Short mmCIF file of C-alpha atoms in Angstrom, two decimals:
data_model
loop_
_atom_site.label_atom_id
_atom_site.label_comp_id
_atom_site.label_asym_id
_atom_site.label_seq_id
_atom_site.Cartn_x
_atom_site.Cartn_y
_atom_site.Cartn_z
CA MET D 17 180.63 110.52 255.76
CA GLU D 18 179.19 113.34 254.22
CA GLU D 19 177.28 112.75 250.83
CA ILE D 20 176.11 115.04 248.16
CA GLY D 21 173.05 116.75 249.53
CA VAL D 22 170.23 119.09 248.23
CA VAL D 23 172.15 122.27 248.32
CA ASP D 24 175.09 120.71 246.71
CA VAL D 25 172.94 119.50 243.77
CA LEU D 26 171.27 123.15 243.48
CA LEU D 27 174.73 124.40 243.48
CA ILE D 28 175.81 122.05 240.75
CA GLY D 29 172.75 122.82 238.74
CA GLY D 30 172.95 126.41 239.01
CA ALA D 31 176.44 126.42 237.67
CA LEU D 32 175.55 124.13 234.44
CA LEU D 33 172.52 126.30 233.97
CA ALA D 34 174.70 129.76 234.17
CA TYR D 35 177.28 128.53 231.92
CA ALA D 36 174.70 127.18 229.34
CA LEU D 37 173.09 130.51 229.15
CA PHE D 38 176.32 132.12 228.19
CA SER D 39 177.96 129.48 226.37
CA ARG D 40 177.69 130.93 222.84
CA ARG D 41 179.15 133.77 224.05
CA LEU D 42 181.80 132.13 225.84
CA ALA D 43 182.66 129.76 223.06
CA GLY D 44 186.11 130.21 221.62
CA SER D 45 187.22 132.40 224.42
CA PRO D 46 189.96 131.93 226.88
CA LEU D 47 187.69 130.91 229.46
CA THR D 48 187.10 127.41 228.94
CA PRO D 49 184.41 125.18 230.61
CA ALA D 50 187.19 123.89 232.76
CA ILE D 51 188.44 126.77 233.89
CA ALA D 52 185.09 128.34 234.50
CA PHE D 53 183.98 124.97 236.51
CA VAL D 54 186.87 124.92 238.53
CA VAL D 55 186.92 128.58 239.64
CA VAL D 56 182.90 128.25 240.60
CA GLY D 57 184.42 125.13 242.39
CA ILE D 58 186.96 127.19 244.24
CA VAL D 59 184.54 129.84 245.22
CA VAL D 60 181.69 127.57 246.79
CA GLY D 61 184.07 125.27 248.36
CA SER D 62 185.40 125.20 251.78
CA GLY D 63 188.36 127.73 250.68
CA VAL D 64 185.71 130.49 250.11
CA LEU D 65 181.92 130.32 250.61
CA ASP D 66 182.16 126.88 252.41
CA LEU D 67 178.88 125.82 250.54
CA LEU D 68 180.07 122.51 249.05
CA ARG D 69 181.44 120.26 251.73
CA LEU D 70 181.90 116.73 250.07
CA PRO D 71 185.02 115.19 251.64
CA VAL D 72 187.86 114.15 249.43
CA GLY D 73 187.75 110.52 250.00
CA SER D 74 184.09 110.28 249.92
CA GLY D 75 183.99 108.32 246.69
CA GLU D 76 181.34 110.36 244.65
CA LEU D 77 184.18 112.31 243.23
CA ARG D 78 186.33 109.15 242.02
CA LEU D 79 183.32 107.42 240.57
CA LEU D 80 182.18 110.52 238.62
CA ALA D 81 185.95 110.91 237.35
CA GLU D 82 186.09 107.47 236.32
CA THR D 83 182.92 107.34 234.63
CA THR D 84 183.67 110.78 232.69
CA LEU D 85 187.07 109.62 231.65
CA ALA D 86 185.84 106.18 230.37
CA LEU D 87 183.27 107.86 228.15
CA VAL D 88 185.57 110.37 226.82
CA LEU D 89 188.21 107.84 226.01
CA PHE D 90 185.53 105.66 224.19
CA THR D 91 183.80 108.60 222.26
CA ASP D 92 187.59 109.92 221.08
CA ALA D 93 188.65 106.60 220.16
CA SER D 94 185.39 105.57 217.95
CA ARG D 95 186.37 108.88 215.90
CA LEU D 96 189.77 108.12 215.25
CA ASP D 97 190.85 107.29 211.57
CA SER D 98 192.38 103.91 212.65
CA ARG D 99 193.96 103.75 209.04
CA ARG D 100 195.67 106.90 209.63
CA VAL D 101 196.83 105.74 212.98
CA ILE D 102 198.23 102.38 211.86
CA ARG D 103 200.16 104.13 208.92
CA ASP D 104 201.35 107.09 211.10
CA ARG D 105 202.25 105.07 214.07
CA ARG D 106 205.63 106.34 214.81
CA LEU D 107 204.40 109.38 216.76
CA PRO D 108 202.05 107.52 219.47
CA VAL D 109 204.52 104.69 219.32
CA ARG D 110 207.22 107.17 220.37
CA LEU D 111 205.39 109.10 222.79
CA LEU D 112 204.11 106.11 224.75
CA ALA D 113 207.20 103.71 224.56
CA LEU D 114 209.93 106.30 224.71
CA ALA D 115 208.59 109.73 226.05
CA LEU D 116 206.29 108.00 228.91
CA PRO D 117 208.97 105.92 230.38
CA LEU D 118 211.37 108.85 230.47
CA THR D 119 208.71 111.15 231.73
CA ILE D 120 208.38 108.72 234.93
CA VAL D 121 211.94 108.33 235.32
CA LEU D 122 212.58 112.10 235.53
CA GLY D 123 209.43 112.68 237.33
CA GLY D 124 210.65 110.47 240.01
CA ALA D 125 214.30 111.78 240.15
CA LEU D 126 212.92 115.30 240.43
CA ALA D 127 210.23 114.37 243.04
CA ALA D 128 212.73 112.58 245.51
CA LEU D 129 215.31 115.64 245.02
CA LEU D 130 212.49 118.21 245.93
CA PHE D 131 210.72 116.09 248.26
CA PRO D 132 213.04 114.36 250.58
CA GLY D 133 210.29 113.31 252.89
CA LEU D 134 209.09 110.89 250.13
CA GLY D 135 210.24 107.38 249.96
CA VAL D 136 211.59 106.06 246.58
CA PHE D 137 208.47 104.37 245.64
CA GLU D 138 206.29 107.37 246.81
CA ALA D 139 208.34 109.64 244.49
CA VAL D 140 207.88 106.93 241.79
CA ALA D 141 203.98 106.90 242.26
CA LEU D 142 203.90 110.48 242.05
CA ALA D 143 205.59 110.54 238.82
CA VAL D 144 203.34 107.92 237.40
CA LEU D 145 200.34 109.75 238.68
CA LEU D 146 201.23 112.87 236.92
CA ALA D 147 202.19 111.19 233.68
CA PRO D 148 199.09 110.54 231.85
CA THR D 149 197.85 113.23 229.50
CA ASP D 150 194.06 114.17 229.54
CA ALA D 151 191.90 113.70 226.27
CA ALA D 152 189.14 116.20 227.63
CA LEU D 153 191.64 119.20 228.38
CA GLY D 154 193.11 118.31 225.03
CA GLN D 155 189.71 118.36 223.15
CA ALA D 156 190.48 121.81 221.56
CA VAL D 157 193.69 120.96 220.21
CA VAL D 158 192.98 117.31 218.87
CA SER D 159 189.70 118.35 217.14
CA ASP D 160 191.02 121.22 215.35
CA GLU D 161 190.90 120.51 211.78
CA ARG D 162 193.56 122.91 210.96
CA LEU D 163 196.30 120.84 212.43
CA PRO D 164 197.91 117.77 210.58
CA GLY D 165 195.86 114.41 211.22
CA VAL D 166 199.01 112.74 212.34
CA VAL D 167 199.36 115.20 215.34
CA ARG D 168 195.83 115.07 216.33
CA GLU D 169 195.68 111.53 216.02
CA GLY D 170 198.73 110.78 217.80
CA LEU D 171 197.71 113.22 220.68
CA SER D 172 194.47 111.32 220.96
CA VAL D 173 195.96 108.04 221.02
CA GLU D 174 198.76 109.07 223.41
CA SER D 175 195.94 110.45 225.86
CA GLY D 176 193.74 107.32 225.36
CA LEU D 177 196.18 104.71 226.14
CA ASN D 178 198.81 106.37 228.65
CA ASP D 179 196.46 106.45 231.57
CA GLY D 180 195.54 102.56 231.57
CA ILE D 181 199.44 101.88 231.16
CA CYS D 182 200.17 103.96 234.21
CA VAL D 183 197.56 102.20 236.30
CA PRO D 184 199.57 98.75 237.11
CA LEU D 185 202.72 100.78 237.46
CA LEU D 186 200.99 103.28 240.05
CA LEU D 187 199.41 100.36 241.84
CA GLY D 188 202.77 98.36 241.99
CA ALA D 189 204.56 101.60 243.46
CA LEU D 190 202.02 102.42 245.96
CA THR D 191 201.76 98.80 247.35
CA ILE D 192 205.61 98.68 247.76
CA ALA D 193 205.52 102.16 249.64
CA GLU D 194 202.68 100.91 251.83
CA LEU D 195 204.59 98.04 252.55
CA GLU D 196 207.90 99.48 252.81
CA SER D 197 209.15 96.19 251.29
CA GLU D 198 212.11 96.10 248.89
CA PRO D 199 211.26 95.61 245.31
CA GLU D 200 211.51 91.96 245.72
CA PHE D 201 208.12 91.38 243.73
CA ALA D 202 208.92 93.20 240.65
CA GLY D 203 208.23 90.21 238.61
CA GLU D 204 204.64 90.37 240.19
CA ILE D 205 204.24 94.03 239.24
CA ALA D 206 205.53 93.10 235.56
CA THR D 207 202.73 90.13 235.30
CA SER D 208 200.29 92.20 236.83
CA PHE D 209 200.92 94.83 234.19
CA LEU D 210 201.16 92.31 231.34
CA VAL D 211 197.76 90.93 232.57
CA GLU D 212 196.00 94.21 232.91
CA ILE D 213 196.90 95.31 229.42
CA SER D 214 196.10 91.96 228.05
CA VAL D 215 192.72 91.38 229.94
CA ALA D 216 191.86 95.19 228.96
CA VAL D 217 192.69 94.96 225.09
CA ALA D 218 190.87 91.58 224.68
CA VAL D 219 187.82 92.80 226.53
CA GLY D 220 187.87 96.18 224.68
CA VAL D 221 188.17 94.41 221.30
CA LEU D 222 185.34 91.90 222.09
CA THR D 223 182.84 94.64 223.46
CA GLY D 224 183.88 96.95 220.44
CA VAL D 225 183.43 94.42 217.66
CA ALA D 226 180.20 92.80 219.20
CA VAL D 227 178.46 96.11 219.96
CA GLY D 228 179.63 97.27 216.40
CA ALA D 229 178.40 94.54 214.53
CA LEU D 230 175.02 93.99 216.29
CA ALA D 231 174.50 98.12 215.76
CA ARG D 232 175.59 97.76 212.07
CA SER D 233 173.41 95.03 211.39
CA ALA D 234 170.40 96.52 213.09
CA ALA D 235 171.01 99.86 211.20
CA ARG D 236 171.28 98.19 207.64
CA HIS D 237 167.87 96.62 208.65
CA GLY D 238 166.38 99.77 209.49
CA TRP D 239 165.59 98.45 213.03
CA VAL D 240 167.36 101.23 215.04
CA ASP D 241 165.46 104.91 215.93
CA GLY D 242 167.61 107.82 215.25
CA GLY D 243 167.31 108.70 219.11
CA TRP D 244 168.29 105.28 220.45
CA TRP D 245 171.07 104.80 218.16
CA ARG D 246 172.89 107.30 220.17
CA VAL D 247 172.53 105.33 223.16
CA VAL D 248 174.79 102.52 221.87
CA PRO D 249 178.17 103.97 222.32
CA LEU D 250 177.05 104.92 226.07
CA VAL D 251 176.21 101.12 226.74
CA ALA D 252 179.41 100.17 224.78
CA ALA D 253 181.50 102.20 226.76
CA ALA D 254 180.06 101.21 230.17
CA LEU D 255 180.42 97.54 229.21
CA ALA D 256 183.81 97.76 228.39
CA TYR D 257 184.94 99.57 231.35
CA VAL D 258 182.97 97.69 233.87
CA GLY D 259 183.46 94.23 232.59
CA THR D 260 187.27 94.88 232.11
CA ASP D 261 187.36 96.42 235.90
CA ALA D 262 185.74 93.26 236.96
CA ALA D 263 188.02 91.03 235.18
CA GLY D 264 191.11 92.70 236.72
CA GLY D 265 192.23 94.58 233.67
CA SER D 266 192.42 98.38 233.06
CA GLY D 267 189.08 99.67 232.15
CA PHE D 268 190.47 103.08 230.58
CA ILE D 269 192.43 100.81 227.81
CA ALA D 270 189.48 98.93 227.64
CA ALA D 271 187.29 101.57 226.78
CA PHE D 272 189.69 103.13 224.38
CA VAL D 273 190.13 100.03 222.56
CA ALA D 274 186.45 99.16 222.28
CA GLY D 275 185.92 102.75 220.94
CA ILE D 276 188.51 102.11 218.10
CA ALA D 277 186.80 98.84 217.41
CA TYR D 278 183.34 100.13 217.22
CA GLY D 279 184.33 103.03 215.20
CA ARG D 280 185.90 100.85 212.77
CA LEU D 281 183.03 98.55 212.34
CA VAL D 282 180.18 101.14 212.05
CA GLY D 283 182.50 103.43 209.78
CA ARG D 284 183.56 107.10 210.81
CA GLU D 285 180.34 108.75 209.80
CA ASP D 286 178.17 106.48 211.55
CA ALA D 287 180.63 106.74 214.56
CA HIS D 288 180.52 110.37 214.73
CA ARG D 289 176.71 110.44 214.28
CA SER D 290 176.09 107.90 216.94
CA THR D 291 178.44 109.21 219.54
CA GLU D 292 176.67 112.88 219.47
CA LEU D 293 175.14 112.06 222.73
CA SER D 294 178.21 110.36 224.45
CA GLU D 295 180.14 113.55 223.50
CA GLU D 296 177.60 115.78 225.15
CA VAL D 297 177.23 113.80 228.23
CA GLY D 298 181.01 113.49 228.66
CA SER D 299 181.39 117.20 228.50
CA TYR D 300 178.63 117.75 231.07
CA LEU D 301 180.10 115.27 233.19
CA SER D 302 183.56 116.67 232.83
CA ALA D 303 182.17 120.25 233.87
CA VAL D 304 180.93 118.61 236.87
CA THR D 305 183.98 116.85 237.85
CA PHE D 306 186.23 119.94 237.57
CA LEU D 307 183.45 121.56 239.86
CA LEU D 308 183.88 119.36 242.40
CA PHE D 309 187.69 119.13 241.82
CA GLY D 310 187.80 122.92 242.55
CA ALA D 311 185.41 122.75 245.75
CA VAL D 312 186.85 119.53 247.19
CA MET D 313 190.70 119.02 246.16
CA VAL D 314 192.01 122.33 245.76
CA PRO D 315 190.99 123.83 249.11
CA ALA D 316 192.91 120.46 250.70
CA ALA D 317 195.69 121.19 248.52
CA MET D 318 196.31 124.76 249.76
CA ALA D 319 196.62 123.72 253.25
CA GLU D 320 199.59 121.60 252.08
CA ILE D 321 201.29 123.95 249.51
CA ASP D 322 204.57 125.07 249.69
CA VAL D 323 207.51 126.42 247.24
CA ALA D 324 208.54 123.05 246.32
CA THR D 325 205.12 121.88 245.57
CA VAL D 326 204.58 124.73 243.18
CA VAL D 327 207.98 124.33 241.68
CA TYR D 328 207.33 120.58 240.87
CA ALA D 329 204.14 121.18 239.40
CA VAL D 330 205.38 123.76 237.13
CA LEU D 331 208.10 121.38 236.05
CA SER D 332 205.77 118.80 235.59
CA LEU D 333 203.94 120.61 232.88
CA THR D 334 207.42 121.78 231.16
CA VAL D 335 210.56 120.11 231.85
CA ILE D 336 209.32 116.68 232.79
CA ARG D 337 206.77 116.47 230.15
CA MET D 338 208.53 118.60 227.43
CA LEU D 339 212.14 117.05 227.34
CA PRO D 340 211.14 113.37 227.24
CA VAL D 341 209.00 114.14 224.05
CA VAL D 342 211.55 116.18 222.40
CA LEU D 343 213.90 113.48 222.88
CA SER D 344 211.68 110.73 221.80
CA LEU D 345 210.89 112.51 218.33
CA GLY D 346 214.46 112.71 217.27
CA GLY D 347 214.97 110.94 214.04
CA THR D 348 211.42 111.38 212.99
CA GLY D 349 211.65 114.42 210.73
CA ALA D 350 209.91 116.46 213.52
CA ARG D 351 211.01 119.95 213.57
CA TRP D 352 211.32 122.18 216.53
CA PRO D 353 207.85 123.69 216.25
CA THR D 354 206.40 120.17 216.28
CA ARG D 355 208.15 118.69 219.03
CA ALA D 356 207.51 121.90 221.28
CA PHE D 357 203.80 121.75 220.25
CA VAL D 358 203.37 118.18 220.97
CA GLY D 359 205.47 118.45 224.32
CA TRP D 360 203.23 121.53 225.43
CA PHE D 361 199.90 119.92 224.85
CA GLY D 362 200.15 117.21 227.43
CA PRO D 363 197.48 118.49 229.97
CA ARG D 364 196.90 116.96 233.21
CA GLY D 365 193.42 116.44 234.16
CA LEU D 366 190.61 113.64 234.70
CA ALA D 367 193.19 110.73 234.75
CA THR D 368 195.33 112.40 237.43
CA VAL D 369 192.36 113.28 239.60
CA VAL D 370 191.30 109.62 239.64
CA PHE D 371 194.75 108.45 240.47
CA ALA D 372 195.17 110.99 243.36
CA LEU D 373 191.77 109.95 244.74
CA THR D 374 192.87 106.19 244.61
CA VAL D 375 195.91 107.34 246.89
CA VAL D 376 193.51 108.75 249.14
CA GLU D 377 191.05 105.99 249.15
CA ASP D 378 192.78 102.56 248.78
CA PHE D 379 196.25 103.10 250.09
CA ASP D 380 197.86 104.20 253.34
CA VAL D 381 201.45 105.71 252.70
CA PRO D 382 203.00 108.44 254.80
CA GLY D 383 203.60 110.86 251.67
CA ALA D 384 199.78 110.60 250.66
CA SER D 385 198.83 114.37 251.70
CA ARG D 386 201.95 115.52 249.77
CA ILE D 387 201.44 113.42 246.67
CA VAL D 388 197.49 114.54 246.42
CA ALA D 389 198.76 118.19 246.89
CA VAL D 390 201.18 118.16 244.22
CA ALA D 391 198.74 116.54 241.83
CA THR D 392 195.98 118.87 242.56
CA VAL D 393 198.10 122.06 242.00
CA THR D 394 199.55 120.42 238.73
CA VAL D 395 195.97 119.75 237.44
CA LEU D 396 194.99 123.42 238.45
CA LEU D 397 197.78 125.03 236.81
CA SER D 398 197.39 122.92 233.73
CA VAL D 399 193.51 123.89 233.43
CA LEU D 400 194.63 127.28 233.51
CA ALA D 401 197.89 127.27 231.38
CA HIS D 402 196.63 124.74 228.47
CA GLY D 403 193.24 126.37 228.49
CA LEU D 404 194.46 129.83 228.08
CA THR D 405 197.14 128.95 225.53
CA ALA D 406 195.29 126.31 223.25
CA SER D 407 193.40 128.64 220.78
CA ALA D 408 196.35 130.81 220.20
CA LEU D 409 199.07 128.11 220.16
CA THR D 410 197.13 126.05 218.02
CA SER D 411 196.54 128.89 215.44
CA ARG D 412 200.22 129.83 215.28
CA TYR D 413 201.19 126.47 214.70
CA ALA D 414 198.62 125.83 212.05
CA THR D 415 199.86 128.52 210.26
CA TRP D 416 203.38 127.50 210.63
CA VAL D 417 202.62 124.13 209.43
CA HIS D 418 200.71 125.11 206.33
CA GLY D 419 203.79 127.08 205.12
CA HIS D 420 206.17 124.22 205.57
CA ARG D 421 206.14 120.86 204.17
CA ALA D 422 208.54 118.00 205.95
CA PRO D 423 208.35 114.60 206.84
CA LEU D 424 206.06 113.21 209.53
CA THR D 425 204.52 115.48 211.48
CA GLU D 426 204.84 118.84 209.56
CA GLU D 427 202.77 117.24 206.62
CA PRO D 428 199.24 118.63 206.33
CA SER D 429 196.35 116.17 206.50
#
């Protein structure tokens, strides 16, 4: 099995250096970091120059993607206005309780229709794998202060929780597909789901509260040096994720919940200040992840690509995502521009990459190559489509919002 070598490190380091040197000129342009690093990855990967040859199932990419996702989730959660989230909980609740299940059902049905070679539970696994949205790719939208707070916070909460919710569903679907069994142990899957969520919430709360209380007390006594203060969230995110994973829970939900608890205890101002390093590290790791995604996963997917794969990827980013969102927001007072905006900005990224690598490394299902290829093409299209439209559509929606006052999502912050 090949591992990351000197040439790989030099390529990755060179790409980071090149982007850093031109980062100010690129800021605000359609060339987002994700697009830039995916393109670089494709060029240096086996599909073009063949300089970076890390195998898809080597484990390094999965570890990097998991680490990045956990850190991004903790950082974003720590900066949420938890009081606003509780007050305006209808949006995230509807996105998670209604839109997410509808997305999985619709995605599974269309996967079974377009890919008759997949088994029923392989089709379900594909739908679950593509259901989570990406906190990192959606950063440009959820951090834009021109948008209503309820929209930004709602999309952040959705992206923070939906990947963790999907973990037990994905593992259950893949287990049934691998064993070619009838769904006789649906009760076991439901139990596993509840256990994973419960463990994640418990460990996340305990970690966030413990670290937050210690940090707040130390800060009040003046014991914390400014530089070391920024290390605290990094450690908290790692403890929440690793501890929950070891206990059999969803580490991603734990990282998100821990971030909320930490931010609530230390206060939003200190949370912003202390997570600056975490945000920067998360951004750099995300860049490397997308470079390796472009170099490793995209060439492998191109060997499997066909019309059905492209059609499903496009449907996943449009109909399969947007129709459930539009339906789930019925009766909330959200008008059509809001429903369309929230529906469109459900990018697929790190969570889908992690899930696709899980299929490769942990399961032996007949449709694995098809599932991974569809997931890869969907993420690739999402990086391009959402990256290129984020700035323009956010500006247009912000302008529309400030000219209208209506219930829920149209109410400016």
